[in-house]
mmCIF file of C-alpha atoms in Angstrom:
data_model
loop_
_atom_site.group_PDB
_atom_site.id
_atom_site.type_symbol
_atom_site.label_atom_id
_atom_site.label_comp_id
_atom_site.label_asym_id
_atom_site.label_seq_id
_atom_site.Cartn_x
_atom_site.Cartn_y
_atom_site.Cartn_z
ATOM 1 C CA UNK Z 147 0.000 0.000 0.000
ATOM 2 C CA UNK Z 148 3.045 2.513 -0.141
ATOM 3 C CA UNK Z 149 5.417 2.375 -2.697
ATOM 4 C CA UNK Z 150 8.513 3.419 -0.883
ATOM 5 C CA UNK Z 151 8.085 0.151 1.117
ATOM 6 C CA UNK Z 152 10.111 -2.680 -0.071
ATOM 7 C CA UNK Z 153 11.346 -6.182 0.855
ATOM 8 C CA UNK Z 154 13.935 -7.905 -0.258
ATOM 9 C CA UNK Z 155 14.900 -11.608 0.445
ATOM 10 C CA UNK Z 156 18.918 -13.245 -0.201
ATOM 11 C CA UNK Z 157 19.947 -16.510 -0.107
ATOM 12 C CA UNK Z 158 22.154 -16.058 2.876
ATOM 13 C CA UNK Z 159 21.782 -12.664 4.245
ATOM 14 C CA UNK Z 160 18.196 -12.627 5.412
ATOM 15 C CA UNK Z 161 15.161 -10.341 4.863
ATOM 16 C CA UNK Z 162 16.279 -6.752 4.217
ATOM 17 C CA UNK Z 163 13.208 -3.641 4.187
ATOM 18 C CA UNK Z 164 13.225 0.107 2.755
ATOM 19 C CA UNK Z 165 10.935 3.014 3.742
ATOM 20 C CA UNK Z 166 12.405 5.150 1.080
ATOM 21 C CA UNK Z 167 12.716 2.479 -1.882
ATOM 22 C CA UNK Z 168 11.645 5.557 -4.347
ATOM 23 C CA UNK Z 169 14.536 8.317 -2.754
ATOM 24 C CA UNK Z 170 17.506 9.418 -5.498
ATOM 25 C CA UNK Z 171 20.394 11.059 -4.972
ATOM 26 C CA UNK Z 172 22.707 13.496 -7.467
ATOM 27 C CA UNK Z 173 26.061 11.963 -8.294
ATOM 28 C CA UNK Z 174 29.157 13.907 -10.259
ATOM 29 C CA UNK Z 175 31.552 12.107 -11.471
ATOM 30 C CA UNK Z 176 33.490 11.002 -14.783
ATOM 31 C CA UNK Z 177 32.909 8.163 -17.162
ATOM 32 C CA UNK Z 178 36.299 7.901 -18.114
ATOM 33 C CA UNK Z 179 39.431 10.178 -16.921
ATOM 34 C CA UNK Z 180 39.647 12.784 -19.159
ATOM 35 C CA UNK Z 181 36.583 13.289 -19.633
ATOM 36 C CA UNK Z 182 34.275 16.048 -18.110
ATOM 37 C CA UNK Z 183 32.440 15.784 -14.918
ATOM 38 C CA UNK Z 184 28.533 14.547 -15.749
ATOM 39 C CA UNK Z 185 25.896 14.418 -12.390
ATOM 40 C CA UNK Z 186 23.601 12.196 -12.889
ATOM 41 C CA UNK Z 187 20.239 11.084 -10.713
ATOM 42 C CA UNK Z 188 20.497 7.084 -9.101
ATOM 43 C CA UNK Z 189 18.405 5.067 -7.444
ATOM 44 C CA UNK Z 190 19.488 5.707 -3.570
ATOM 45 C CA UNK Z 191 17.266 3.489 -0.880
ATOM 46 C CA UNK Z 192 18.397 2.494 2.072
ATOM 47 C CA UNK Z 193 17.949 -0.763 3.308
ATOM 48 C CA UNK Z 194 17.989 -2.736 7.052
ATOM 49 C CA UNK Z 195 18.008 -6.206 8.430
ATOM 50 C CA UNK Z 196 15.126 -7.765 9.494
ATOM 51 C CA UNK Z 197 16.031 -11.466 10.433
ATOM 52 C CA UNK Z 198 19.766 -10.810 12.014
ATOM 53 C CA UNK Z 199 19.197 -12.971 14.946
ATOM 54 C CA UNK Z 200 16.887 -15.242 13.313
ATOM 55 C CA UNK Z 201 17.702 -19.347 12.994
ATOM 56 C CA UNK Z 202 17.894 -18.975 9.211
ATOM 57 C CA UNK Z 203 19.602 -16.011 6.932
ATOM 58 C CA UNK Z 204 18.742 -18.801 4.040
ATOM 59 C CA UNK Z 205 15.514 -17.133 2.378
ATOM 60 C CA UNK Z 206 13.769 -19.044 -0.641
ATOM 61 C CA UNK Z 207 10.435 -17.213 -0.593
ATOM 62 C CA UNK Z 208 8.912 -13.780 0.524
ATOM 63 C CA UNK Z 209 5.435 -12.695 0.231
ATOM 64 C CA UNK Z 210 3.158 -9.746 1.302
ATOM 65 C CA UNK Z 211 -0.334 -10.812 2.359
ATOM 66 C CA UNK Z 212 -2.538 -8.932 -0.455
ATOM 67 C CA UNK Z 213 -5.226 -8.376 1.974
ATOM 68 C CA UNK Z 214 -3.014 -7.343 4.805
ATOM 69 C CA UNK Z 215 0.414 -5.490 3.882
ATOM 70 C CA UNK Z 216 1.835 -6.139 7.647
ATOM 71 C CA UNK Z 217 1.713 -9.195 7.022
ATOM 72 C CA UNK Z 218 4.326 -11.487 5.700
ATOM 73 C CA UNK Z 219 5.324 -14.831 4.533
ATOM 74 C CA UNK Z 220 8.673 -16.171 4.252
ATOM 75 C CA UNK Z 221 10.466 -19.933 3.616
ATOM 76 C CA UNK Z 222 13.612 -20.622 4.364
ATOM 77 C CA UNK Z 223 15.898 -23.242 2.365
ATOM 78 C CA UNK Z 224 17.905 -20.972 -0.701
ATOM 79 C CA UNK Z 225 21.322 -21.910 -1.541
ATOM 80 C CA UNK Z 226 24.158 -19.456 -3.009
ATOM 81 C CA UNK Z 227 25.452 -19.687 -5.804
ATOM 82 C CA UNK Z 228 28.410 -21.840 -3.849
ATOM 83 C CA UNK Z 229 25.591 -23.966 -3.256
ATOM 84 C CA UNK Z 230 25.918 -22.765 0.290
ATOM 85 C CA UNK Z 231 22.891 -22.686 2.712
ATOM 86 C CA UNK Z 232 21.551 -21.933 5.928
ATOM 87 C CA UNK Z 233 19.301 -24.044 8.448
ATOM 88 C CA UNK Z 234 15.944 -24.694 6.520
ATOM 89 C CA UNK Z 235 13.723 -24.149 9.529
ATOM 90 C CA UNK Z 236 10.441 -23.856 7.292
ATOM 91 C CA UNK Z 237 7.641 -21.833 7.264
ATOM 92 C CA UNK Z 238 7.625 -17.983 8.798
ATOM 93 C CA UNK Z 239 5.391 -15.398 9.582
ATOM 94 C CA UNK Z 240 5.354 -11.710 10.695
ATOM 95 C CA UNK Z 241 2.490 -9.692 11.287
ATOM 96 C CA UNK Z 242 4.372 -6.931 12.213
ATOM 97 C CA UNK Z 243 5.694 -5.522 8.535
ATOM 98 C CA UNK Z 244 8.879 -7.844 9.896
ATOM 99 C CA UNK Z 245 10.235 -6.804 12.589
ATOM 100 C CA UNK Z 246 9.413 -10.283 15.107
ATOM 101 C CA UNK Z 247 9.257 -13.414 13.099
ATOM 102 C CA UNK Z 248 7.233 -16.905 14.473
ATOM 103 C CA UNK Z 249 7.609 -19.838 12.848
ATOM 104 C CA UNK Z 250 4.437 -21.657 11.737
ATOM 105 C CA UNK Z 251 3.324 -25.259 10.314
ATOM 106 C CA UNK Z 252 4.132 -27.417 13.057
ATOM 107 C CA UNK Z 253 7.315 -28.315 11.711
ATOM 108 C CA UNK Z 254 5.969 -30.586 8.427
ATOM 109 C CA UNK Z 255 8.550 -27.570 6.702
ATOM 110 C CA UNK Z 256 11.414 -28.330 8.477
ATOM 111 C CA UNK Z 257 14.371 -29.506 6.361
ATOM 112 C CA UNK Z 258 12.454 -28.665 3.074
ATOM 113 C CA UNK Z 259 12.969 -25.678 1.006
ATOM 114 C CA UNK Z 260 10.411 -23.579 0.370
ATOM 115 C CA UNK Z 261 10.187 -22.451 -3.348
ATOM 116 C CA UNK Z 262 7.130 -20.375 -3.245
ATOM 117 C CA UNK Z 263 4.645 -19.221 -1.060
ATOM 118 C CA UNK Z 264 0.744 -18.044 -2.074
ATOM 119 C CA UNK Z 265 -1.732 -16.170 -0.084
ATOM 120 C CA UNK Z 266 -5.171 -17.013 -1.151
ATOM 121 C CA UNK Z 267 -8.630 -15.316 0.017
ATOM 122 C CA UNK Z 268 -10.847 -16.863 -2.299
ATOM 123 C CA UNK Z 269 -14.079 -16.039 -0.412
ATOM 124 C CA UNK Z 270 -14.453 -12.598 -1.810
ATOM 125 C CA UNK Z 271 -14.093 -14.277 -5.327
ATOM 126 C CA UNK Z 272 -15.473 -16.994 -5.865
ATOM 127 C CA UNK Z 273 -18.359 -16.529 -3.270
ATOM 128 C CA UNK Z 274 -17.951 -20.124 -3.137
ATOM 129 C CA UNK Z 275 -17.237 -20.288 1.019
ATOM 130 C CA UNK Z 276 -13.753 -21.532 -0.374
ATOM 131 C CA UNK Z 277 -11.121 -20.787 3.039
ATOM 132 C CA UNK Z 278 -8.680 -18.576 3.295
ATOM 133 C CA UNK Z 279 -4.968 -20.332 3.103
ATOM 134 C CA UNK Z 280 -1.685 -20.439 1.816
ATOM 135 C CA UNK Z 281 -0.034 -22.724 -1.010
ATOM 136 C CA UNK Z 282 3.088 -23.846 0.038
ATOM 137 C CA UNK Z 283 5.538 -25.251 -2.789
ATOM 138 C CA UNK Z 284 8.810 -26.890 -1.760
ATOM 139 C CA UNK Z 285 11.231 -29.140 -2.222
ATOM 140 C CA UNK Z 286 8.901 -31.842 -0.975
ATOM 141 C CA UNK Z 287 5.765 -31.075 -2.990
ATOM 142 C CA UNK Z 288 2.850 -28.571 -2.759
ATOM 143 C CA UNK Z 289 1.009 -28.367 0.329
ATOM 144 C CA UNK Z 290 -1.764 -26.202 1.605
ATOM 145 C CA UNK Z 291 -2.293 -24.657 5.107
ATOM 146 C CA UNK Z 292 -4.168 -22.011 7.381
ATOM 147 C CA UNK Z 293 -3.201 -18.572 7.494
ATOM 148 C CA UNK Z 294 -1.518 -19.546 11.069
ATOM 149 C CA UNK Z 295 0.054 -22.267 9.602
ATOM 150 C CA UNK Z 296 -2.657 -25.023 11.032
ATOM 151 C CA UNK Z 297 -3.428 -28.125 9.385
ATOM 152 C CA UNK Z 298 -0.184 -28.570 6.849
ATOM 153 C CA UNK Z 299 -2.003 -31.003 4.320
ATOM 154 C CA UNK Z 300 0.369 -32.435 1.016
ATOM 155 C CA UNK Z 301 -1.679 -31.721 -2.265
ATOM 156 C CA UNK Z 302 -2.913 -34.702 -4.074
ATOM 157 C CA UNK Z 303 -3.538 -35.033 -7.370
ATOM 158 C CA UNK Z 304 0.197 -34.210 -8.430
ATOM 159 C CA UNK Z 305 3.224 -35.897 -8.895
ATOM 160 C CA UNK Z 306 6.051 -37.257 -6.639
ATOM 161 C CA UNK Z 307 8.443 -34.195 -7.375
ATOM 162 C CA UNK Z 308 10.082 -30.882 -5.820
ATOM 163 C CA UNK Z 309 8.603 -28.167 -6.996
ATOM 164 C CA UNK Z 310 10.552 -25.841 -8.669
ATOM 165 C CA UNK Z 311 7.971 -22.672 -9.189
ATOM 166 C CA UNK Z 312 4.013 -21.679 -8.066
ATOM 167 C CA UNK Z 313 2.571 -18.588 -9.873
ATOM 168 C CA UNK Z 314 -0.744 -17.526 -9.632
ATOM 169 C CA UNK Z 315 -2.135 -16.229 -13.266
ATOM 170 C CA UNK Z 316 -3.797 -13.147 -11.686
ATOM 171 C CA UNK Z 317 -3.811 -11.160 -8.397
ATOM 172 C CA UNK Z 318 -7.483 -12.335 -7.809
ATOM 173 C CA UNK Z 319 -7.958 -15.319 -10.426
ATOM 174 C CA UNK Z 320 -8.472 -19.094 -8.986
ATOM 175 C CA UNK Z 321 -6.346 -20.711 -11.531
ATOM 176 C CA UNK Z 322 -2.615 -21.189 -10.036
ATOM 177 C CA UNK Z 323 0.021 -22.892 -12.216
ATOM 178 C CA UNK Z 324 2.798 -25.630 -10.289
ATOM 179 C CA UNK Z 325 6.221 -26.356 -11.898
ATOM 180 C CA UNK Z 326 7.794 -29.568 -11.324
ATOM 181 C CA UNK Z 327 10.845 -30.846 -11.791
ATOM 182 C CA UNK Z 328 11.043 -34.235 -14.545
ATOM 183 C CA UNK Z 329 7.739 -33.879 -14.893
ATOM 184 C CA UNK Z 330 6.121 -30.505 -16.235
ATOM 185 C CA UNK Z 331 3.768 -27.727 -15.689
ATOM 186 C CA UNK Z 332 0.591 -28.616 -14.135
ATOM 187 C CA UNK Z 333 -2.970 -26.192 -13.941
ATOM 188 C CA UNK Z 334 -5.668 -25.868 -11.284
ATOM 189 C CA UNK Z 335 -8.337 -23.417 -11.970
ATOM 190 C CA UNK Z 336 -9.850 -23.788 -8.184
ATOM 191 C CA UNK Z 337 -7.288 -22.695 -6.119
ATOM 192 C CA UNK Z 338 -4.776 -25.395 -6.236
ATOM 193 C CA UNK Z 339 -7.524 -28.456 -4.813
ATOM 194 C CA UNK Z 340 -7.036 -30.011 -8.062
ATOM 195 C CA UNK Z 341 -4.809 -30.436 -10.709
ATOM 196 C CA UNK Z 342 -3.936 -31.290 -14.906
ATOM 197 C CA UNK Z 343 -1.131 -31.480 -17.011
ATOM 198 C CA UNK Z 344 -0.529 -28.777 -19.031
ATOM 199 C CA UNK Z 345 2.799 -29.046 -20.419
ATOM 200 C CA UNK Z 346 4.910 -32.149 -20.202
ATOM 201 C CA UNK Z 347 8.550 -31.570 -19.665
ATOM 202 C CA UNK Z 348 10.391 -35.205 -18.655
ATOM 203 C CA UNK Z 349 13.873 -33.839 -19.480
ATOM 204 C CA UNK Z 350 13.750 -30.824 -17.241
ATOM 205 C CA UNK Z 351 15.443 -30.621 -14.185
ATOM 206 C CA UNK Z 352 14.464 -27.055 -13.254
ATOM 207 C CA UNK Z 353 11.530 -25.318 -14.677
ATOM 208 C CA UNK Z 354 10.278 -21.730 -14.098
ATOM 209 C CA UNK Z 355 7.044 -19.461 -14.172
ATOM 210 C CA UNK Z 356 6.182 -16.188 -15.541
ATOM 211 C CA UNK Z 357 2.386 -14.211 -16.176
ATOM 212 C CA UNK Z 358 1.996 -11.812 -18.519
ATOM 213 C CA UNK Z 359 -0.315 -8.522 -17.789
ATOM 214 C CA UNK Z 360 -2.853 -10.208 -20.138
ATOM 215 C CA UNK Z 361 -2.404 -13.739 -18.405
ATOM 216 C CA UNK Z 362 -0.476 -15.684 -20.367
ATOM 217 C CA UNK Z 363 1.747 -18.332 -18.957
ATOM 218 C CA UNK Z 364 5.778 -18.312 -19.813
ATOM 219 C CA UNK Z 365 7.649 -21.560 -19.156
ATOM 220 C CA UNK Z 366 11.095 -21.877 -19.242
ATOM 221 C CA UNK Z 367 12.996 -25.008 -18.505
ATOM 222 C CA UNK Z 368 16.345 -26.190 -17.974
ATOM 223 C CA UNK Z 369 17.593 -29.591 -18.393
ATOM 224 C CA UNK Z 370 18.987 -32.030 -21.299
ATOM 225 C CA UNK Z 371 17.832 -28.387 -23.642
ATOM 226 C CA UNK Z 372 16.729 -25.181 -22.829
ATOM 227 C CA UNK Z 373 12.996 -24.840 -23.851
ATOM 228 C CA UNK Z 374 11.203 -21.457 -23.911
ATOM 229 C CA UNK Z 375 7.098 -21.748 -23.811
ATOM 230 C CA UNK Z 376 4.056 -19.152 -24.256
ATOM 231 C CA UNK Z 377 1.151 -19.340 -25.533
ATOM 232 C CA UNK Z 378 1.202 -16.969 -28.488
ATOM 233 C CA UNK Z 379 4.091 -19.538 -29.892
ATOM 234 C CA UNK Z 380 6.846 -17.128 -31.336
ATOM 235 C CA UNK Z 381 10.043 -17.962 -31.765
ATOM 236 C CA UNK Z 382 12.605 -16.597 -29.769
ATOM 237 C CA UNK Z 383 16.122 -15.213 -31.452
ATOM 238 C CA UNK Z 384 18.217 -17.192 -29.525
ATOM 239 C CA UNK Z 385 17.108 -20.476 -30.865
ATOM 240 C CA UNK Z 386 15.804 -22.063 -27.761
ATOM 241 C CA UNK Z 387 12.934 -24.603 -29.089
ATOM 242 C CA UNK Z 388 9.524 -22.948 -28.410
ATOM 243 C CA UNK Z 389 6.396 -25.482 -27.173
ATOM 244 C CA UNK Z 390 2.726 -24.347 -27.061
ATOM 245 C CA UNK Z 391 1.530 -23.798 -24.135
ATOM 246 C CA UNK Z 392 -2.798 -23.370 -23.419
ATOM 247 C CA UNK Z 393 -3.887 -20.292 -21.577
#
């Protein structure tokens, strides 16, 4: 709700915030020597730990509760690029804009990582009496829970697999796509209680999600090849083999 307020997550350094994410500041200097002294305007935010003295600098997945902007999600479980990572102590929660952390899910999140994390309150939408709850994708599977964390349930209807990216195809829509690895992409268009193949990807190892503004699903996977999917089914200039994918 104010767009000076930013998060940031790191693999090993912990949840960072801004209050001024939109400040500048004027810079002189030279491109090259020799050359005459240019200012020019930068971006200029400051930023400050949140999670310092937490169990777990390792962050895989941040989220901001749409209906409630104090509120936050986070998952622990992110390696470096070293492949180096901290204690994967689950599931988090803050309801404080991040400044005390609890840890919530009764520990079925321990020692998975948590790829992605998504808030649902479905009530307003579909006017179905569908509850409010998270979608929790990990290294373990998809899983759903309470707001609080209660009742941790795996998802059926999928796969044996880590998932490797959730993305919902609109801020308010019911249909939520799951990426898994080996497998594919897979669809839900009720909130992620059940689930289809969309686009079958055996060879991939790691797959990940984008949405367009208009809702259309990019899929890009890594693996034996390096495929690049959409819907509208252009080619790409870098010659990466381009499969249809259904919106």
């Amino acid at each position: 709700n104010n767009s000076n307020i930013a998060y940031l997550a790191s693999p090993n350094g912990g949840i960072w915030k801004t209050t001024n994410f939109l400040a500048t500041a004027q810079v002189t200097g030279k491109q090259n020597p020799g050359d005459p002294e240019v200012t020019v305007t930068v971006p200029a935010p400051t930023w400050a730990p949140l999670t310092d003295l937490n169990q777990s600098l390792s962050i895989s997945a941040l989220v901001i509760d749409p209906a409630n902007s104090s509120i936050l999600y986070a998952g622990t479980g992110n390696n470096s690029s070293s492949a180096v990572a901290g204690a994967q102590i689950g599931l988090l929660k803050s309801t404080d804009a991040g400044v005390t952390w609890s840890s919530i899910g009764n520990g079925t999140f321990n020692d998975l990582s948590i790829i992605q994390i998504l808030v649902f309150h479905p009530t307003a939408v579909a006017g179905d009496g569908s509850s409010d709850k998270l979608l929790v994708a990990t290294s373990g599977g998809l899983y759903t829970t309470g707001l609080d964390g209660a009742s941790p349930t795996k998802v059926n209807g999928l796969p044996d697999g880590g998932l490797t990216d959730l993305v919902r195809q609109t801020p308010t829509s019911a249909t939520v796509f799951a990426a898994i690895a080996n497998m594919g992409v897979y669809s839900s268009t009720d909130f992620g209680s059940n689930w289809t193949s969309s686009l079958p990807l055996p060879q991939a190892t790691r797959i990940r999600l984008a949405v367009g503004t208009d809702g259309t699903l990019y899929a890009a996977a890594l693996g034996t090849y390096t495929t690049v999917a959409a819907s509208n089914g252009v080619s790409n200039k870098a010659g990466q083999k381009v499969l249809s994918l259904t919106r």
